[in-house]
């Protein structure tokens, strides 16, 4: 594993706490919008190669996938994995008429990804006083994507899972940062830790 990837225990704890706050804000944003309770997992922070990243995001065939790049003081990509199960109930909470058309399904997926990933990134950026700009999400199929084309050979992955409790719907948000952004992130966390 690349030395750049290695986080000290203090850095990892701080990053996990910052992610926890950001993810909580994201869950609250969506919960307020759909007026229902949302559970979140403890953020999982791991380092992976492009192959490991592919395995992480592509293990569930019954899912929809989106990706969004972000730029600024740190840059990388956010991938969201949304279960097909329970999506209709969530779309109904977002006031889409039933039955859902293919276009409604696509809009629901992109809207959920943008709300949660956007709020997560905004929360993290704000806490670390980093400027970031998140692009709009696009649908993608991991099976048809070449993960080896990424700019990084190792990436720090910060992952959290959201559960919408009135349905069987779950969504995972995976942040991927390259080496240069990791170096910046680590120095910013060190400043924060003083």
PDB file of N, CA, C and O in Angstrom, residues 23-40 90 92-95 111-112 115-116 119 162-166:
ATOM      1  N   UNK A  23     -22.436  12.994   7.230  1.00  0.00           N
ATOM      2  CA  UNK A  23     -23.450  12.018   6.840  1.00  0.00           C
ATOM      3  C   UNK A  23     -24.744  12.248   7.621  1.00  0.00           C
ATOM      4  O   UNK A  23     -25.840  12.090   7.085  1.00  0.00           O
ATOM      5  N   UNK A  24     -24.615  12.633   8.887  1.00  0.00           N
ATOM      6  CA  UNK A  24     -25.792  12.939   9.696  1.00  0.00           C
ATOM      7  C   UNK A  24     -26.559  14.120   9.108  1.00  0.00           C
ATOM      8  O   UNK A  24     -27.792  14.106   9.029  1.00  0.00           O
ATOM      9  N   UNK A  25     -25.816  15.148   8.676  1.00  0.00           N
ATOM     10  CA  UNK A  25     -26.448  16.303   8.040  1.00  0.00           C
ATOM     11  C   UNK A  25     -27.152  15.887   6.741  1.00  0.00           C
ATOM     12  O   UNK A  25     -28.259  16.353   6.449  1.00  0.00           O
ATOM     13  N   UNK A  26     -26.504  15.019   5.975  1.00  0.00           N
ATOM     14  CA  UNK A  26     -27.089  14.536   4.718  1.00  0.00           C
ATOM     15  C   UNK A  26     -28.382  13.764   4.993  1.00  0.00           C
ATOM     16  O   UNK A  26     -29.397  13.976   4.330  1.00  0.00           O
ATOM     17  N   UNK A  27     -28.339  12.876   5.986  1.00  0.00           N
ATOM     18  CA  UNK A  27     -29.530  12.090   6.341  1.00  0.00           C
ATOM     19  C   UNK A  27     -30.658  13.010   6.799  1.00  0.00           C
ATOM     20  O   UNK A  27     -31.819  12.814   6.434  1.00  0.00           O
ATOM     21  N   UNK A  28     -30.315  14.040   7.587  1.00  0.00           N
ATOM     22  CA  UNK A  28     -31.333  14.988   8.053  1.00  0.00           C
ATOM     23  C   UNK A  28     -31.962  15.755   6.897  1.00  0.00           C
ATOM     24  O   UNK A  28     -33.168  16.002   6.898  1.00  0.00           O
ATOM     25  N   UNK A  29     -31.138  16.131   5.906  1.00  0.00           N
ATOM     26  CA  UNK A  29     -31.660  16.849   4.729  1.00  0.00           C
ATOM     27  C   UNK A  29     -32.724  16.015   4.024  1.00  0.00           C
ATOM     28  O   UNK A  29     -33.795  16.509   3.696  1.00  0.00           O
ATOM     29  N   UNK A  30     -32.394  14.735   3.794  1.00  0.00           N
ATOM     30  CA  UNK A  30     -33.336  13.864   3.096  1.00  0.00           C
ATOM     31  C   UNK A  30     -34.538  13.529   3.983  1.00  0.00           C
ATOM     32  O   UNK A  30     -35.678  13.535   3.513  1.00  0.00           O
ATOM     33  N   UNK A  31     -34.295  13.269   5.268  1.00  0.00           N
ATOM     34  CA  UNK A  31     -35.385  12.924   6.191  1.00  0.00           C
ATOM     35  C   UNK A  31     -36.406  14.064   6.253  1.00  0.00           C
ATOM     36  O   UNK A  31     -37.617  13.828   6.278  1.00  0.00           O
ATOM     37  N   UNK A  32     -35.914  15.291   6.255  1.00  0.00           N
ATOM     38  CA  UNK A  32     -36.794  16.460   6.285  1.00  0.00           C
ATOM     39  C   UNK A  32     -37.629  16.524   5.005  1.00  0.00           C
ATOM     40  O   UNK A  32     -38.826  16.811   5.045  1.00  0.00           O
ATOM     41  N   UNK A  33     -36.996  16.222   3.880  1.00  0.00           N
ATOM     42  CA  UNK A  33     -37.668  16.281   2.585  1.00  0.00           C
ATOM     43  C   UNK A  33     -38.768  15.216   2.461  1.00  0.00           C
ATOM     44  O   UNK A  33     -39.856  15.490   1.976  1.00  0.00           O
ATOM     45  N   UNK A  34     -38.468  14.001   2.890  1.00  0.00           N
ATOM     46  CA  UNK A  34     -39.437  12.905   2.722  1.00  0.00           C
ATOM     47  C   UNK A  34     -40.220  12.595   4.004  1.00  0.00           C
ATOM     48  O   UNK A  34     -41.036  11.678   4.024  1.00  0.00           O
ATOM     49  N   UNK A  35     -39.924  13.341   5.059  1.00  0.00           N
ATOM     50  CA  UNK A  35     -40.646  13.216   6.330  1.00  0.00           C
ATOM     51  C   UNK A  35     -40.671  11.792   6.868  1.00  0.00           C
ATOM     52  O   UNK A  35     -41.722  11.259   7.231  1.00  0.00           O
ATOM     53  N   UNK A  36     -39.514  11.190   6.911  1.00  0.00           N
ATOM     54  CA  UNK A  36     -39.391   9.857   7.498  1.00  0.00           C
ATOM     55  C   UNK A  36     -37.994   9.678   8.064  1.00  0.00           C
ATOM     56  O   UNK A  36     -37.065  10.396   7.692  1.00  0.00           O
ATOM     57  N   UNK A  37     -37.844   8.722   8.956  1.00  0.00           N
ATOM     58  CA  UNK A  37     -36.569   8.514   9.643  1.00  0.00           C
ATOM     59  C   UNK A  37     -35.571   7.775   8.745  1.00  0.00           C
ATOM     60  O   UNK A  37     -35.932   6.858   8.017  1.00  0.00           O
ATOM     61  N   UNK A  38     -34.309   8.206   8.833  1.00  0.00           N
ATOM     62  CA  UNK A  38     -33.247   7.572   8.051  1.00  0.00           C
ATOM     63  C   UNK A  38     -32.133   7.163   8.994  1.00  0.00           C
ATOM     64  O   UNK A  38     -31.671   7.967   9.811  1.00  0.00           O
ATOM     65  N   UNK A  39     -31.713   5.910   8.886  1.00  0.00           N
ATOM     66  CA  UNK A  39     -30.598   5.420   9.694  1.00  0.00           C
ATOM     67  C   UNK A  39     -29.309   5.515   8.897  1.00  0.00           C
ATOM     68  O   UNK A  39     -29.320   5.420   7.670  1.00  0.00           O
ATOM     69  N   UNK A  40     -28.191   5.722   9.597  1.00  0.00           N
ATOM     70  CA  UNK A  40     -26.893   5.735   8.911  1.00  0.00           C
ATOM     71  C   UNK A  40     -25.918   4.821   9.643  1.00  0.00           C
ATOM     72  O   UNK A  40     -25.995   4.658  10.856  1.00  0.00           O
ATOM     73  N   UNK A  90     -39.771   5.219  -1.871  1.00  0.00           N
ATOM     74  CA  UNK A  90     -39.046   6.480  -1.674  1.00  0.00           C
ATOM     75  C   UNK A  90     -39.481   7.497  -2.726  1.00  0.00           C
ATOM     76  O   UNK A  90     -39.678   8.673  -2.418  1.00  0.00           O
ATOM     77  N   UNK A  92     -42.345   7.685  -4.076  1.00  0.00           N
ATOM     78  CA  UNK A  92     -43.676   8.145  -3.653  1.00  0.00           C
ATOM     79  C   UNK A  92     -43.542   9.223  -2.578  1.00  0.00           C
ATOM     80  O   UNK A  92     -44.250  10.227  -2.590  1.00  0.00           O
ATOM     81  N   UNK A  93     -42.596   9.032  -1.634  1.00  0.00           N
ATOM     82  CA  UNK A  93     -42.346  10.036  -0.598  1.00  0.00           C
ATOM     83  C   UNK A  93     -41.822  11.343  -1.217  1.00  0.00           C
ATOM     84  O   UNK A  93     -42.035  12.422  -0.673  1.00  0.00           O
ATOM     85  N   UNK A  94     -41.120  11.222  -2.358  1.00  0.00           N
ATOM     86  CA  UNK A  94     -40.628  12.400  -3.082  1.00  0.00           C
ATOM     87  C   UNK A  94     -41.714  12.974  -3.999  1.00  0.00           C
ATOM     88  O   UNK A  94     -41.440  13.840  -4.820  1.00  0.00           O
ATOM     89  N   UNK A  95     -42.931  12.403  -3.879  1.00  0.00           N
ATOM     90  CA  UNK A  95     -44.132  12.871  -4.587  1.00  0.00           C
ATOM     91  C   UNK A  95     -44.126  12.597  -6.088  1.00  0.00           C
ATOM     92  O   UNK A  95     -44.701  13.341  -6.878  1.00  0.00           O
ATOM     93  N   UNK A 111     -31.813  12.318  -8.129  1.00  0.00           N
ATOM     94  CA  UNK A 111     -32.166  13.264  -7.066  1.00  0.00           C
ATOM     95  C   UNK A 111     -31.644  12.792  -5.707  1.00  0.00           C
ATOM     96  O   UNK A 111     -31.042  13.564  -4.952  1.00  0.00           O
ATOM     97  N   UNK A 112     -31.849  11.507  -5.408  1.00  0.00           N
ATOM     98  CA  UNK A 112     -31.358  10.960  -4.136  1.00  0.00           C
ATOM     99  C   UNK A 112     -29.839  11.044  -4.052  1.00  0.00           C
ATOM    100  O   UNK A 112     -29.279  11.421  -3.021  1.00  0.00           O
ATOM    101  N   UNK A 115     -28.814  14.724  -3.484  1.00  0.00           N
ATOM    102  CA  UNK A 115     -29.124  15.211  -2.134  1.00  0.00           C
ATOM    103  C   UNK A 115     -28.120  14.662  -1.130  1.00  0.00           C
ATOM    104  O   UNK A 115     -27.499  15.420  -0.369  1.00  0.00           O
ATOM    105  N   UNK A 116     -27.944  13.338  -1.124  1.00  0.00           N
ATOM    106  CA  UNK A 116     -27.091  12.732  -0.097  1.00  0.00           C
ATOM    107  C   UNK A 116     -25.606  12.995  -0.340  1.00  0.00           C
ATOM    108  O   UNK A 116     -24.888  13.421   0.566  1.00  0.00           O
ATOM    109  N   UNK A 119     -24.879  16.797   0.172  1.00  0.00           N
ATOM    110  CA  UNK A 119     -24.865  17.204   1.582  1.00  0.00           C
ATOM    111  C   UNK A 119     -23.657  16.635   2.315  1.00  0.00           C
ATOM    112  O   UNK A 119     -23.061  17.311   3.163  1.00  0.00           O
ATOM    113  N   UNK A 162     -26.988   4.447   4.091  1.00  0.00           N
ATOM    114  CA  UNK A 162     -28.220   5.079   4.567  1.00  0.00           C
ATOM    115  C   UNK A 162     -29.356   4.074   4.430  1.00  0.00           C
ATOM    116  O   UNK A 162     -29.487   3.438   3.394  1.00  0.00           O
ATOM    117  N   UNK A 163     -30.182   3.954   5.469  1.00  0.00           N
ATOM    118  CA  UNK A 163     -31.367   3.085   5.432  1.00  0.00           C
ATOM    119  C   UNK A 163     -32.613   3.931   5.633  1.00  0.00           C
ATOM    120  O   UNK A 163     -32.704   4.656   6.631  1.00  0.00           O
ATOM    121  N   UNK A 164     -33.551   3.850   4.700  1.00  0.00           N
ATOM    122  CA  UNK A 164     -34.825   4.554   4.865  1.00  0.00           C
ATOM    123  C   UNK A 164     -35.794   3.557   5.493  1.00  0.00           C
ATOM    124  O   UNK A 164     -36.105   2.526   4.909  1.00  0.00           O
ATOM    125  N   UNK A 165     -36.228   3.880   6.695  1.00  0.00           N
ATOM    126  CA  UNK A 165     -36.839   2.857   7.538  1.00  0.00           C
ATOM    127  C   UNK A 165     -38.273   2.479   7.179  1.00  0.00           C
ATOM    128  O   UNK A 165     -38.760   1.462   7.639  1.00  0.00           O
ATOM    129  N   UNK A 166     -38.944   3.272   6.340  1.00  0.00           N
ATOM    130  CA  UNK A 166     -40.306   2.889   5.966  1.00  0.00           C
ATOM    131  C   UNK A 166     -40.321   1.953   4.753  1.00  0.00           C
ATOM    132  O   UNK A 166     -41.372   1.517   4.315  1.00  0.00           O
TER     133      UNK A 166
END
